Amino acid sequence: MDLKKVTRVFILIFILIDLFLGGQIVQRAIQNRHNEGAGAAFSNMDLDNISYGKLRQKRSVGDYLGGDYELATWAGSEARQGLTAVKTVNHADKQMLTAELKQPRQLSKNRFQQRKQLESLLQDPEYFIHGDQYVYNENVTHVVNQNKNFDMVLCFQQKLFQDNQTMGGVGRLELILNQKHQLVGYRQSYVQNVQKLRNSVETISQEAAVIALYQNNELPNGSKIIWSQLHYGRLMVVNHDVVMVPIWFVSVQDGAKQTVLKVNAIDGTLIK
């Protein structure tokens, strides 16, 4: 990753933010607006029949992270050549590695046993690059597989430092199972050389994230919040370098449809 290039971009961004919004005053202003309007927001959500459960007010600390996921650099690597059990196709434009097993791998019909078998297989360098750097995410798996009546996809997200992980398309490993409960292939995104780009900052609370969604008309009447998680996701891409920030991922059920909405946990803005 060209860290200097990404850092230069971020220096410019933060200069503009600091000049326009007053730097760290923005964080306090966001939380103050939330505190002042929380009661009214929840009253209106109740009137709109929006179910949200118990939301945490606790704030945590997050970072701006930089890394690269230019999988084209793996094309001639010894690591990729060691994947003797799969045939790989590199999609540099999508920052995605696609692999098809030369022989399908039979798995248990039991979901729990399936997961254990796959977690063990992830350690095998004949099948995976950096396979030990991923952790299973049940919520993402459920969302990806909704309304599917064909192949099953089990989703793993890349582990980061201090028990953090990615969420969404960046740093995701999707294991594809056919209807015979056989592993037949996978799609992989991996962020290399992850580094902090500046000092840690305080994030908004889960409660503030939900209120931000409501105030931006993202929560339909009669909808229900199923779950929300704070993980790292993509903010921007500079060539093949990616910048990640902590994001509140909020799953919303509206009738039969379940969608995942995203709120930047640093500045409270929506991410589309």
PDB file of N, CA and C in Angstrom, residues 88-184:
ATOM      1  N   THR A  88      -8.088 -20.638  -9.340  1.00  0.00           N
ATOM      2  CA  THR A  88      -8.381 -19.265  -8.938  1.00  0.00           C
ATOM      3  C   THR A  88      -8.494 -18.337 -10.138  1.00  0.00           C
ATOM      4  N   VAL A  89      -9.354 -17.349  -9.993  1.00  0.00           N
ATOM      5  CA  VAL A  89      -9.514 -16.282 -10.980  1.00  0.00           C
ATOM      6  C   VAL A  89      -9.390 -14.964 -10.238  1.00  0.00           C
ATOM      7  N   ASN A  90      -8.537 -14.080 -10.720  1.00  0.00           N
ATOM      8  CA  ASN A  90      -8.310 -12.813 -10.048  1.00  0.00           C
ATOM      9  C   ASN A  90      -9.109 -11.699 -10.721  1.00  0.00           C
ATOM     10  N   HIS A  91      -9.919 -10.997  -9.937  1.00  0.00           N
ATOM     11  CA  HIS A  91     -10.686  -9.862 -10.443  1.00  0.00           C
ATOM     12  C   HIS A  91     -10.134  -8.598  -9.790  1.00  0.00           C
ATOM     13  N   ALA A  92      -9.109  -8.036 -10.381  1.00  0.00           N
ATOM     14  CA  ALA A  92      -8.453  -6.885  -9.776  1.00  0.00           C
ATOM     15  C   ALA A  92      -9.386  -5.683  -9.684  1.00  0.00           C
ATOM     16  N   ASP A  93     -10.303  -5.560 -10.651  1.00  0.00           N
ATOM     17  CA  ASP A  93     -11.200  -4.413 -10.638  1.00  0.00           C
ATOM     18  C   ASP A  93     -12.189  -4.486  -9.485  1.00  0.00           C
ATOM     19  N   LYS A  94     -12.471  -5.681  -9.006  1.00  0.00           N
ATOM     20  CA  LYS A  94     -13.404  -5.857  -7.899  1.00  0.00           C
ATOM     21  C   LYS A  94     -12.684  -6.138  -6.583  1.00  0.00           C
ATOM     22  N   GLN A  95     -11.342  -6.133  -6.594  1.00  0.00           N
ATOM     23  CA  GLN A  95     -10.577  -6.467  -5.400  1.00  0.00           C
ATOM     24  C   GLN A  95     -11.052  -7.795  -4.818  1.00  0.00           C
ATOM     25  N   MET A  96     -11.260  -8.752  -5.677  1.00  0.00           N
ATOM     26  CA  MET A  96     -11.863 -10.021  -5.275  1.00  0.00           C
ATOM     27  C   MET A  96     -11.121 -11.191  -5.901  1.00  0.00           C
ATOM     28  N   LEU A  97     -10.892 -12.222  -5.116  1.00  0.00           N
ATOM     29  CA  LEU A  97     -10.310 -13.468  -5.599  1.00  0.00           C
ATOM     30  C   LEU A  97     -11.413 -14.518  -5.625  1.00  0.00           C
ATOM     31  N   THR A  98     -11.596 -15.183  -6.752  1.00  0.00           N
ATOM     32  CA  THR A  98     -12.609 -16.225  -6.887  1.00  0.00           C
ATOM     33  C   THR A  98     -11.926 -17.565  -7.081  1.00  0.00           C
ATOM     34  N   ALA A  99     -12.371 -18.568  -6.345  1.00  0.00           N
ATOM     35  CA  ALA A  99     -11.750 -19.889  -6.424  1.00  0.00           C
ATOM     36  C   ALA A  99     -12.813 -20.964  -6.574  1.00  0.00           C
ATOM     37  N   GLU A 100     -12.503 -21.969  -7.362  1.00  0.00           N
ATOM     38  CA  GLU A 100     -13.371 -23.135  -7.545  1.00  0.00           C
ATOM     39  C   GLU A 100     -12.597 -24.382  -7.144  1.00  0.00           C
ATOM     40  N   LEU A 101     -13.160 -25.176  -6.241  1.00  0.00           N
ATOM     41  CA  LEU A 101     -12.470 -26.384  -5.809  1.00  0.00           C
ATOM     42  C   LEU A 101     -12.367 -27.383  -6.955  1.00  0.00           C
ATOM     43  N   LYS A 102     -11.214 -27.995  -7.093  1.00  0.00           N
ATOM     44  CA  LYS A 102     -11.041 -29.003  -8.136  1.00  0.00           C
ATOM     45  C   LYS A 102     -11.889 -30.234  -7.844  1.00  0.00           C
ATOM     46  N   GLN A 103     -12.063 -30.525  -6.558  1.00  0.00           N
ATOM     47  CA  GLN A 103     -12.949 -31.604  -6.121  1.00  0.00           C
ATOM     48  C   GLN A 103     -13.817 -31.067  -4.983  1.00  0.00           C
ATOM     49  N   PRO A 104     -15.157 -31.121  -5.105  1.00  0.00           N
ATOM     50  CA  PRO A 104     -16.019 -30.638  -4.019  1.00  0.00           C
ATOM     51  C   PRO A 104     -15.671 -31.315  -2.696  1.00  0.00           C
ATOM     52  N   ARG A 105     -15.751 -30.567  -1.626  1.00  0.00           N
ATOM     53  CA  ARG A 105     -15.416 -31.080  -0.299  1.00  0.00           C
ATOM     54  C   ARG A 105     -16.711 -31.336   0.474  1.00  0.00           C
ATOM     55  N   GLN A 106     -16.966 -32.614   0.785  1.00  0.00           N
ATOM     56  CA  GLN A 106     -18.206 -32.989   1.467  1.00  0.00           C
ATOM     57  C   GLN A 106     -18.179 -32.507   2.916  1.00  0.00           C
ATOM     58  N   LEU A 107     -19.302 -31.931   3.352  1.00  0.00           N
ATOM     59  CA  LEU A 107     -19.431 -31.428   4.706  1.00  0.00           C
ATOM     60  C   LEU A 107     -20.640 -32.056   5.385  1.00  0.00           C
ATOM     61  N   SER A 108     -20.717 -31.881   6.680  1.00  0.00           N
ATOM     62  CA  SER A 108     -21.858 -32.373   7.446  1.00  0.00           C
ATOM     63  C   SER A 108     -23.125 -31.605   7.063  1.00  0.00           C
ATOM     64  N   LYS A 109     -24.282 -32.224   7.256  1.00  0.00           N
ATOM     65  CA  LYS A 109     -25.554 -31.542   7.032  1.00  0.00           C
ATOM     66  C   LYS A 109     -25.904 -30.630   8.204  1.00  0.00           C
ATOM     67  N   ASN A 110     -25.285 -30.864   9.331  1.00  0.00           N
ATOM     68  CA  ASN A 110     -25.517 -30.058  10.523  1.00  0.00           C
ATOM     69  C   ASN A 110     -24.772 -28.727  10.401  1.00  0.00           C
ATOM     70  N   ARG A 111     -25.479 -27.612  10.570  1.00  0.00           N
ATOM     71  CA  ARG A 111     -24.876 -26.303  10.358  1.00  0.00           C
ATOM     72  C   ARG A 111     -23.700 -26.039  11.298  1.00  0.00           C
ATOM     73  N   PHE A 112     -23.847 -26.442  12.557  1.00  0.00           N
ATOM     74  CA  PHE A 112     -22.768 -26.217  13.509  1.00  0.00           C
ATOM     75  C   PHE A 112     -21.532 -27.011  13.117  1.00  0.00           C
ATOM     76  N   GLN A 113     -21.721 -28.279  12.760  1.00  0.00           N
ATOM     77  CA  GLN A 113     -20.596 -29.111  12.350  1.00  0.00           C
ATOM     78  C   GLN A 113     -19.988 -28.604  11.038  1.00  0.00           C
ATOM     79  N   GLN A 114     -20.837 -28.125  10.149  1.00  0.00           N
ATOM     80  CA  GLN A 114     -20.345 -27.530   8.902  1.00  0.00           C
ATOM     81  C   GLN A 114     -19.361 -26.405   9.192  1.00  0.00           C
ATOM     82  N   ARG A 115     -19.774 -25.528  10.082  1.00  0.00           N
ATOM     83  CA  ARG A 115     -18.940 -24.372  10.406  1.00  0.00           C
ATOM     84  C   ARG A 115     -17.608 -24.803  10.997  1.00  0.00           C
ATOM     85  N   LYS A 116     -17.633 -25.784  11.885  1.00  0.00           N
ATOM     86  CA  LYS A 116     -16.401 -26.275  12.488  1.00  0.00           C
ATOM     87  C   LYS A 116     -15.486 -26.887  11.428  1.00  0.00           C
ATOM     88  N   GLN A 117     -16.077 -27.643  10.502  1.00  0.00           N
ATOM     89  CA  GLN A 117     -15.275 -28.241   9.433  1.00  0.00           C
ATOM     90  C   GLN A 117     -14.643 -27.166   8.553  1.00  0.00           C
ATOM     91  N   LEU A 118     -15.407 -26.130   8.258  1.00  0.00           N
ATOM     92  CA  LEU A 118     -14.892 -25.056   7.415  1.00  0.00           C
ATOM     93  C   LEU A 118     -13.824 -24.245   8.138  1.00  0.00           C
ATOM     94  N   GLU A 119     -14.015 -23.999   9.422  1.00  0.00           N
ATOM     95  CA  GLU A 119     -13.010 -23.268  10.191  1.00  0.00           C
ATOM     96  C   GLU A 119     -11.692 -24.026  10.218  1.00  0.00           C
ATOM     97  N   SER A 120     -11.777 -25.354  10.267  1.00  0.00           N
ATOM     98  CA  SER A 120     -10.568 -26.173  10.210  1.00  0.00           C
ATOM     99  C   SER A 120      -9.937 -26.117   8.823  1.00  0.00           C
ATOM    100  N   LEU A 121     -10.779 -26.164   7.787  1.00  0.00           N
ATOM    101  CA  LEU A 121     -10.276 -26.147   6.415  1.00  0.00           C
ATOM    102  C   LEU A 121      -9.624 -24.814   6.072  1.00  0.00           C
ATOM    103  N   LEU A 122     -10.074 -23.744   6.703  1.00  0.00           N
ATOM    104  CA  LEU A 122      -9.485 -22.430   6.446  1.00  0.00           C
ATOM    105  C   LEU A 122      -8.005 -22.380   6.797  1.00  0.00           C
ATOM    106  N   GLN A 123      -7.560 -23.293   7.640  1.00  0.00           N
ATOM    107  CA  GLN A 123      -6.155 -23.327   8.036  1.00  0.00           C
ATOM    108  C   GLN A 123      -5.274 -23.997   6.981  1.00  0.00           C
ATOM    109  N   ASP A 124      -5.892 -24.617   5.971  1.00  0.00           N
ATOM    110  CA  ASP A 124      -5.148 -25.402   4.976  1.00  0.00           C
ATOM    111  C   ASP A 124      -4.660 -24.494   3.851  1.00  0.00           C
ATOM    112  N   PRO A 125      -3.339 -24.300   3.717  1.00  0.00           N
ATOM    113  CA  PRO A 125      -2.800 -23.402   2.685  1.00  0.00           C
ATOM    114  C   PRO A 125      -2.967 -23.927   1.264  1.00  0.00           C
ATOM    115  N   GLU A 126      -3.399 -25.173   1.097  1.00  0.00           N
ATOM    116  CA  GLU A 126      -3.675 -25.663  -0.251  1.00  0.00           C
ATOM    117  C   GLU A 126      -4.999 -25.111  -0.777  1.00  0.00           C
ATOM    118  N   TYR A 127      -5.836 -24.637   0.138  1.00  0.00           N
ATOM    119  CA  TYR A 127      -7.151 -24.116  -0.233  1.00  0.00           C
ATOM    120  C   TYR A 127      -7.250 -22.589  -0.123  1.00  0.00           C
ATOM    121  N   PHE A 128      -6.597 -22.010   0.884  1.00  0.00           N
ATOM    122  CA  PHE A 128      -6.835 -20.601   1.204  1.00  0.00           C
ATOM    123  C   PHE A 128      -5.542 -19.833   1.442  1.00  0.00           C
ATOM    124  N   ILE A 129      -5.581 -18.548   1.082  1.00  0.00           N
ATOM    125  CA  ILE A 129      -4.555 -17.589   1.478  1.00  0.00           C
ATOM    126  C   ILE A 129      -5.106 -16.787   2.658  1.00  0.00           C
ATOM    127  N   HIS A 130      -4.349 -16.713   3.737  1.00  0.00           N
ATOM    128  CA  HIS A 130      -4.758 -15.969   4.933  1.00  0.00           C
ATOM    129  C   HIS A 130      -6.069 -16.495   5.516  1.00  0.00           C
ATOM    130  N   GLY A 131      -6.358 -17.776   5.326  1.00  0.00           N
ATOM    131  CA  GLY A 131      -7.621 -18.322   5.805  1.00  0.00           C
ATOM    132  C   GLY A 131      -7.803 -18.222   7.305  1.00  0.00           C
ATOM    133  N   ASP A 132      -6.697 -18.204   8.047  1.00  0.00           N
ATOM    134  CA  ASP A 132      -6.789 -18.131   9.501  1.00  0.00           C
ATOM    135  C   ASP A 132      -7.099 -16.720   9.994  1.00  0.00           C
ATOM    136  N   GLN A 133      -7.217 -15.772   9.073  1.00  0.00           N
ATOM    137  CA  GLN A 133      -7.459 -14.383   9.452  1.00  0.00           C
ATOM    138  C   GLN A 133      -8.936 -13.987   9.373  1.00  0.00           C
ATOM    139  N   TYR A 134      -9.816 -14.983   9.316  1.00  0.00           N
ATOM    140  CA  TYR A 134     -11.248 -14.703   9.190  1.00  0.00           C
ATOM    141  C   TYR A 134     -12.035 -15.324  10.337  1.00  0.00           C
ATOM    142  N   VAL A 135     -13.164 -14.703  10.647  1.00  0.00           N
ATOM    143  CA  VAL A 135     -14.050 -15.204  11.693  1.00  0.00           C
ATOM    144  C   VAL A 135     -15.477 -15.251  11.139  1.00  0.00           C
ATOM    145  N   TYR A 136     -16.218 -16.288  11.517  1.00  0.00           N
ATOM    146  CA  TYR A 136     -17.582 -16.482  11.003  1.00  0.00           C
ATOM    147  C   TYR A 136     -18.513 -15.390  11.518  1.00  0.00           C
ATOM    148  N   ASN A 137     -19.411 -14.906  10.637  1.00  0.00           N
ATOM    149  CA  ASN A 137     -20.398 -13.904  11.034  1.00  0.00           C
ATOM    150  C   ASN A 137     -21.791 -14.402  10.652  1.00  0.00           C
ATOM    151  N   GLU A 138     -22.551 -14.803  11.647  1.00  0.00           N
ATOM    152  CA  GLU A 138     -23.882 -15.370  11.423  1.00  0.00           C
ATOM    153  C   GLU A 138     -24.848 -14.341  10.846  1.00  0.00           C
ATOM    154  N   ASN A 139     -24.771 -13.102  11.323  1.00  0.00           N
ATOM    155  CA  ASN A 139     -25.696 -12.080  10.847  1.00  0.00           C
ATOM    156  C   ASN A 139     -25.509 -11.789   9.364  1.00  0.00           C
ATOM    157  N   VAL A 140     -24.260 -11.653   8.935  1.00  0.00           N
ATOM    158  CA  VAL A 140     -23.988 -11.399   7.518  1.00  0.00           C
ATOM    159  C   VAL A 140     -24.430 -12.591   6.683  1.00  0.00           C
ATOM    160  N   THR A 141     -24.174 -13.792   7.174  1.00  0.00           N
ATOM    161  CA  THR A 141     -24.579 -15.004   6.457  1.00  0.00           C
ATOM    162  C   THR A 141     -26.084 -15.020   6.224  1.00  0.00           C
ATOM    163  N   HIS A 142     -26.842 -14.657   7.246  1.00  0.00           N
ATOM    164  CA  HIS A 142     -28.304 -14.660   7.114  1.00  0.00           C
ATOM    165  C   HIS A 142     -28.765 -13.650   6.069  1.00  0.00           C
ATOM    166  N   VAL A 143     -28.193 -12.448   6.097  1.00  0.00           N
ATOM    167  CA  VAL A 143     -28.604 -11.408   5.149  1.00  0.00           C
ATOM    168  C   VAL A 143     -28.257 -11.804   3.723  1.00  0.00           C
ATOM    169  N   VAL A 144     -27.058 -12.343   3.516  1.00  0.00           N
ATOM    170  CA  VAL A 144     -26.617 -12.718   2.174  1.00  0.00           C
ATOM    171  C   VAL A 144     -27.494 -13.818   1.595  1.00  0.00           C
ATOM    172  N   ASN A 145     -27.993 -14.708   2.452  1.00  0.00           N
ATOM    173  CA  ASN A 145     -28.745 -15.870   1.969  1.00  0.00           C
ATOM    174  C   ASN A 145     -30.257 -15.679   1.938  1.00  0.00           C
ATOM    175  N   GLN A 146     -30.747 -14.519   2.327  1.00  0.00           N
ATOM    176  CA  GLN A 146     -32.199 -14.339   2.326  1.00  0.00           C
ATOM    177  C   GLN A 146     -32.740 -14.429   0.896  1.00  0.00           C
ATOM    178  N   ASN A 147     -33.860 -15.086   0.793  1.00  0.00           N
ATOM    179  CA  ASN A 147     -34.557 -15.279  -0.494  1.00  0.00           C
ATOM    180  C   ASN A 147     -33.793 -16.173  -1.469  1.00  0.00           C
ATOM    181  N   LYS A 148     -32.790 -16.910  -0.988  1.00  0.00           N
ATOM    182  CA  LYS A 148     -32.064 -17.826  -1.869  1.00  0.00           C
ATOM    183  C   LYS A 148     -32.666 -19.221  -1.778  1.00  0.00           C
ATOM    184  N   ASN A 149     -32.748 -19.884  -2.902  1.00  0.00           N
ATOM    185  CA  ASN A 149     -33.221 -21.270  -2.903  1.00  0.00           C
ATOM    186  C   ASN A 149     -32.248 -22.162  -3.669  1.00  0.00           C
ATOM    187  N   PHE A 150     -30.979 -21.694  -3.739  1.00  0.00           N
ATOM    188  CA  PHE A 150     -29.972 -22.501  -4.423  1.00  0.00           C
ATOM    189  C   PHE A 150     -28.752 -22.604  -3.522  1.00  0.00           C
ATOM    190  N   ASP A 151     -27.568 -22.300  -4.008  1.00  0.00           N
ATOM    191  CA  ASP A 151     -26.361 -22.497  -3.217  1.00  0.00           C
ATOM    192  C   ASP A 151     -26.389 -21.680  -1.924  1.00  0.00           C
ATOM    193  N   MET A 152     -25.821 -22.268  -0.874  1.00  0.00           N
ATOM    194  CA  MET A 152     -25.704 -21.622   0.422  1.00  0.00           C
ATOM    195  C   MET A 152     -24.353 -20.920   0.502  1.00  0.00           C
ATOM    196  N   VAL A 153     -24.333 -19.726   1.087  1.00  0.00           N
ATOM    197  CA  VAL A 153     -23.092 -18.984   1.259  1.00  0.00           C
ATOM    198  C   VAL A 153     -22.868 -18.749   2.747  1.00  0.00           C
ATOM    199  N   LEU A 154     -21.723 -19.180   3.257  1.00  0.00           N
ATOM    200  CA  LEU A 154     -21.338 -18.903   4.633  1.00  0.00           C
ATOM    201  C   LEU A 154     -20.304 -17.787   4.616  1.00  0.00           C
ATOM    202  N   CYS A 155     -20.560 -16.737   5.395  1.00  0.00           N
ATOM    203  CA  CYS A 155     -19.740 -15.527   5.333  1.00  0.00           C
ATOM    204  C   CYS A 155     -18.810 -15.413   6.542  1.00  0.00           C
ATOM    205  N   PHE A 156     -17.559 -15.190   6.244  1.00  0.00           N
ATOM    206  CA  PHE A 156     -16.537 -14.937   7.251  1.00  0.00           C
ATOM    207  C   PHE A 156     -15.976 -13.537   7.006  1.00  0.00           C
ATOM    208  N   GLN A 157     -15.678 -12.828   8.086  1.00  0.00           N
ATOM    209  CA  GLN A 157     -15.123 -11.480   7.965  1.00  0.00           C
ATOM    210  C   GLN A 157     -13.694 -11.453   8.509  1.00  0.00           C
ATOM    211  N   GLN A 158     -12.896 -10.570   7.946  1.00  0.00           N
ATOM    212  CA  GLN A 158     -11.481 -10.506   8.307  1.00  0.00           C
ATOM    213  C   GLN A 158     -11.290  -9.964   9.717  1.00  0.00           C
ATOM    214  N   LYS A 159     -10.437 -10.628  10.469  1.00  0.00           N
ATOM    215  CA  LYS A 159     -10.107 -10.176  11.814  1.00  0.00           C
ATOM    216  C   LYS A 159      -9.109  -9.020  11.746  1.00  0.00           C
ATOM    217  N   LEU A 160      -9.312  -8.039  12.632  1.00  0.00           N
ATOM    218  CA  LEU A 160      -8.389  -6.929  12.767  1.00  0.00           C
ATOM    219  C   LEU A 160      -7.838  -6.927  14.187  1.00  0.00           C
ATOM    220  N   PHE A 161      -7.038  -5.946  14.525  1.00  0.00           N
ATOM    221  CA  PHE A 161      -6.429  -5.891  15.848  1.00  0.00           C
ATOM    222  C   PHE A 161      -7.479  -5.626  16.925  1.00  0.00           C
ATOM    223  N   GLN A 162      -7.144  -5.994  18.151  1.00  0.00           N
ATOM    224  CA  GLN A 162      -7.966  -5.744  19.339  1.00  0.00           C
ATOM    225  C   GLN A 162      -9.398  -6.266  19.187  1.00  0.00           C
ATOM    226  N   ASP A 163      -9.518  -7.480  18.656  1.00  0.00           N
ATOM    227  CA  ASP A 163     -10.814  -8.162  18.536  1.00  0.00           C
ATOM    228  C   ASP A 163     -11.797  -7.452  17.607  1.00  0.00           C
ATOM    229  N   ASN A 164     -11.303  -6.544  16.780  1.00  0.00           N
ATOM    230  CA  ASN A 164     -12.162  -5.919  15.781  1.00  0.00           C
ATOM    231  C   ASN A 164     -12.222  -6.803  14.538  1.00  0.00           C
ATOM    232  N   GLN A 165     -13.181  -6.516  13.672  1.00  0.00           N
ATOM    233  CA  GLN A 165     -13.293  -7.222  12.406  1.00  0.00           C
ATOM    234  C   GLN A 165     -13.923  -6.310  11.369  1.00  0.00           C
ATOM    235  N   THR A 166     -13.799  -6.705  10.114  1.00  0.00           N
ATOM    236  CA  THR A 166     -14.467  -5.970   9.048  1.00  0.00           C
ATOM    237  C   THR A 166     -15.919  -6.423   8.961  1.00  0.00           C
ATOM    238  N   MET A 167     -16.698  -5.668   8.203  1.00  0.00           N
ATOM    239  CA  MET A 167     -18.064  -6.086   7.902  1.00  0.00           C
ATOM    240  C   MET A 167     -18.432  -5.501   6.550  1.00  0.00           C
ATOM    241  N   GLY A 168     -19.258  -6.219   5.819  1.00  0.00           N
ATOM    242  CA  GLY A 168     -19.574  -5.794   4.464  1.00  0.00           C
ATOM    243  C   GLY A 168     -18.630  -6.447   3.473  1.00  0.00           C
ATOM    244  N   GLY A 169     -18.569  -5.895   2.272  1.00  0.00           N
ATOM    245  CA  GLY A 169     -17.795  -6.521   1.208  1.00  0.00           C
ATOM    246  C   GLY A 169     -16.298  -6.476   1.403  1.00  0.00           C
ATOM    247  N   VAL A 170     -15.798  -5.499   2.143  1.00  0.00           N
ATOM    248  CA  VAL A 170     -14.363  -5.393   2.348  1.00  0.00           C
ATOM    249  C   VAL A 170     -13.920  -6.428   3.383  1.00  0.00           C
ATOM    250  N   GLY A 171     -12.862  -7.182   3.065  1.00  0.00           N
ATOM    251  CA  GLY A 171     -12.365  -8.173   4.007  1.00  0.00           C
ATOM    252  C   GLY A 171     -13.338  -9.294   4.282  1.00  0.00           C
ATOM    253  N   ARG A 172     -14.028  -9.761   3.246  1.00  0.00           N
ATOM    254  CA  ARG A 172     -15.013 -10.837   3.417  1.00  0.00           C
ATOM    255  C   ARG A 172     -14.582 -12.084   2.664  1.00  0.00           C
ATOM    256  N   LEU A 173     -14.865 -13.236   3.260  1.00  0.00           N
ATOM    257  CA  LEU A 173     -14.648 -14.537   2.625  1.00  0.00           C
ATOM    258  C   LEU A 173     -15.991 -15.250   2.571  1.00  0.00           C
ATOM    259  N   GLU A 174     -16.482 -15.513   1.358  1.00  0.00           N
ATOM    260  CA  GLU A 174     -17.770 -16.175   1.163  1.00  0.00           C
ATOM    261  C   GLU A 174     -17.536 -17.601   0.684  1.00  0.00           C
ATOM    262  N   LEU A 175     -17.886 -18.568   1.516  1.00  0.00           N
ATOM    263  CA  LEU A 175     -17.731 -19.977   1.171  1.00  0.00           C
ATOM    264  C   LEU A 175     -19.035 -20.485   0.561  1.00  0.00           C
ATOM    265  N   ILE A 176     -18.947 -21.074  -0.624  1.00  0.00           N
ATOM    266  CA  ILE A 176     -20.131 -21.459  -1.393  1.00  0.00           C
ATOM    267  C   ILE A 176     -20.370 -22.959  -1.269  1.00  0.00           C
ATOM    268  N   LEU A 177     -21.554 -23.324  -0.777  1.00  0.00           N
ATOM    269  CA  LEU A 177     -21.948 -24.721  -0.625  1.00  0.00           C
ATOM    270  C   LEU A 177     -23.100 -25.030  -1.576  1.00  0.00           C
ATOM    271  N   ASN A 178     -23.049 -26.194  -2.211  1.00  0.00           N
ATOM    272  CA  ASN A 178     -24.162 -26.598  -3.070  1.00  0.00           C
ATOM    273  C   ASN A 178     -25.235 -27.299  -2.241  1.00  0.00           C
ATOM    274  N   GLN A 179     -26.280 -27.775  -2.898  1.00  0.00           N
ATOM    275  CA  GLN A 179     -27.401 -28.388  -2.181  1.00  0.00           C
ATOM    276  C   GLN A 179     -27.063 -29.760  -1.613  1.00  0.00           C
ATOM    277  N   LYS A 180     -25.906 -30.290  -1.979  1.00  0.00           N
ATOM    278  CA  LYS A 180     -25.449 -31.562  -1.420  1.00  0.00           C
ATOM    279  C   LYS A 180     -24.558 -31.349  -0.198  1.00  0.00           C
ATOM    280  N   HIS A 181     -24.515 -30.111   0.288  1.00  0.00           N
ATOM    281  CA  HIS A 181     -23.691 -29.765   1.449  1.00  0.00           C
ATOM    282  C   HIS A 181     -22.205 -29.968   1.140  1.00  0.00           C
ATOM    283  N   GLN A 182     -21.807 -29.610  -0.051  1.00  0.00           N
ATOM    284  CA  GLN A 182     -20.410 -29.696  -0.465  1.00  0.00           C
ATOM    285  C   GLN A 182     -19.858 -28.292  -0.682  1.00  0.00           C
ATOM    286  N   LEU A 183     -18.646 -28.071  -0.202  1.00  0.00           N
ATOM    287  CA  LEU A 183     -17.953 -26.819  -0.499  1.00  0.00           C
ATOM    288  C   LEU A 183     -17.443 -26.890  -1.929  1.00  0.00           C
ATOM    289  N   VAL A 184     -17.888 -25.941  -2.768  1.00  0.00           N
ATOM    290  CA  VAL A 184     -17.515 -25.984  -4.187  1.00  0.00           C
ATOM    291  C   VAL A 184     -16.644 -24.810  -4.603  1.00  0.00           C
TER     292      VAL A 184
END
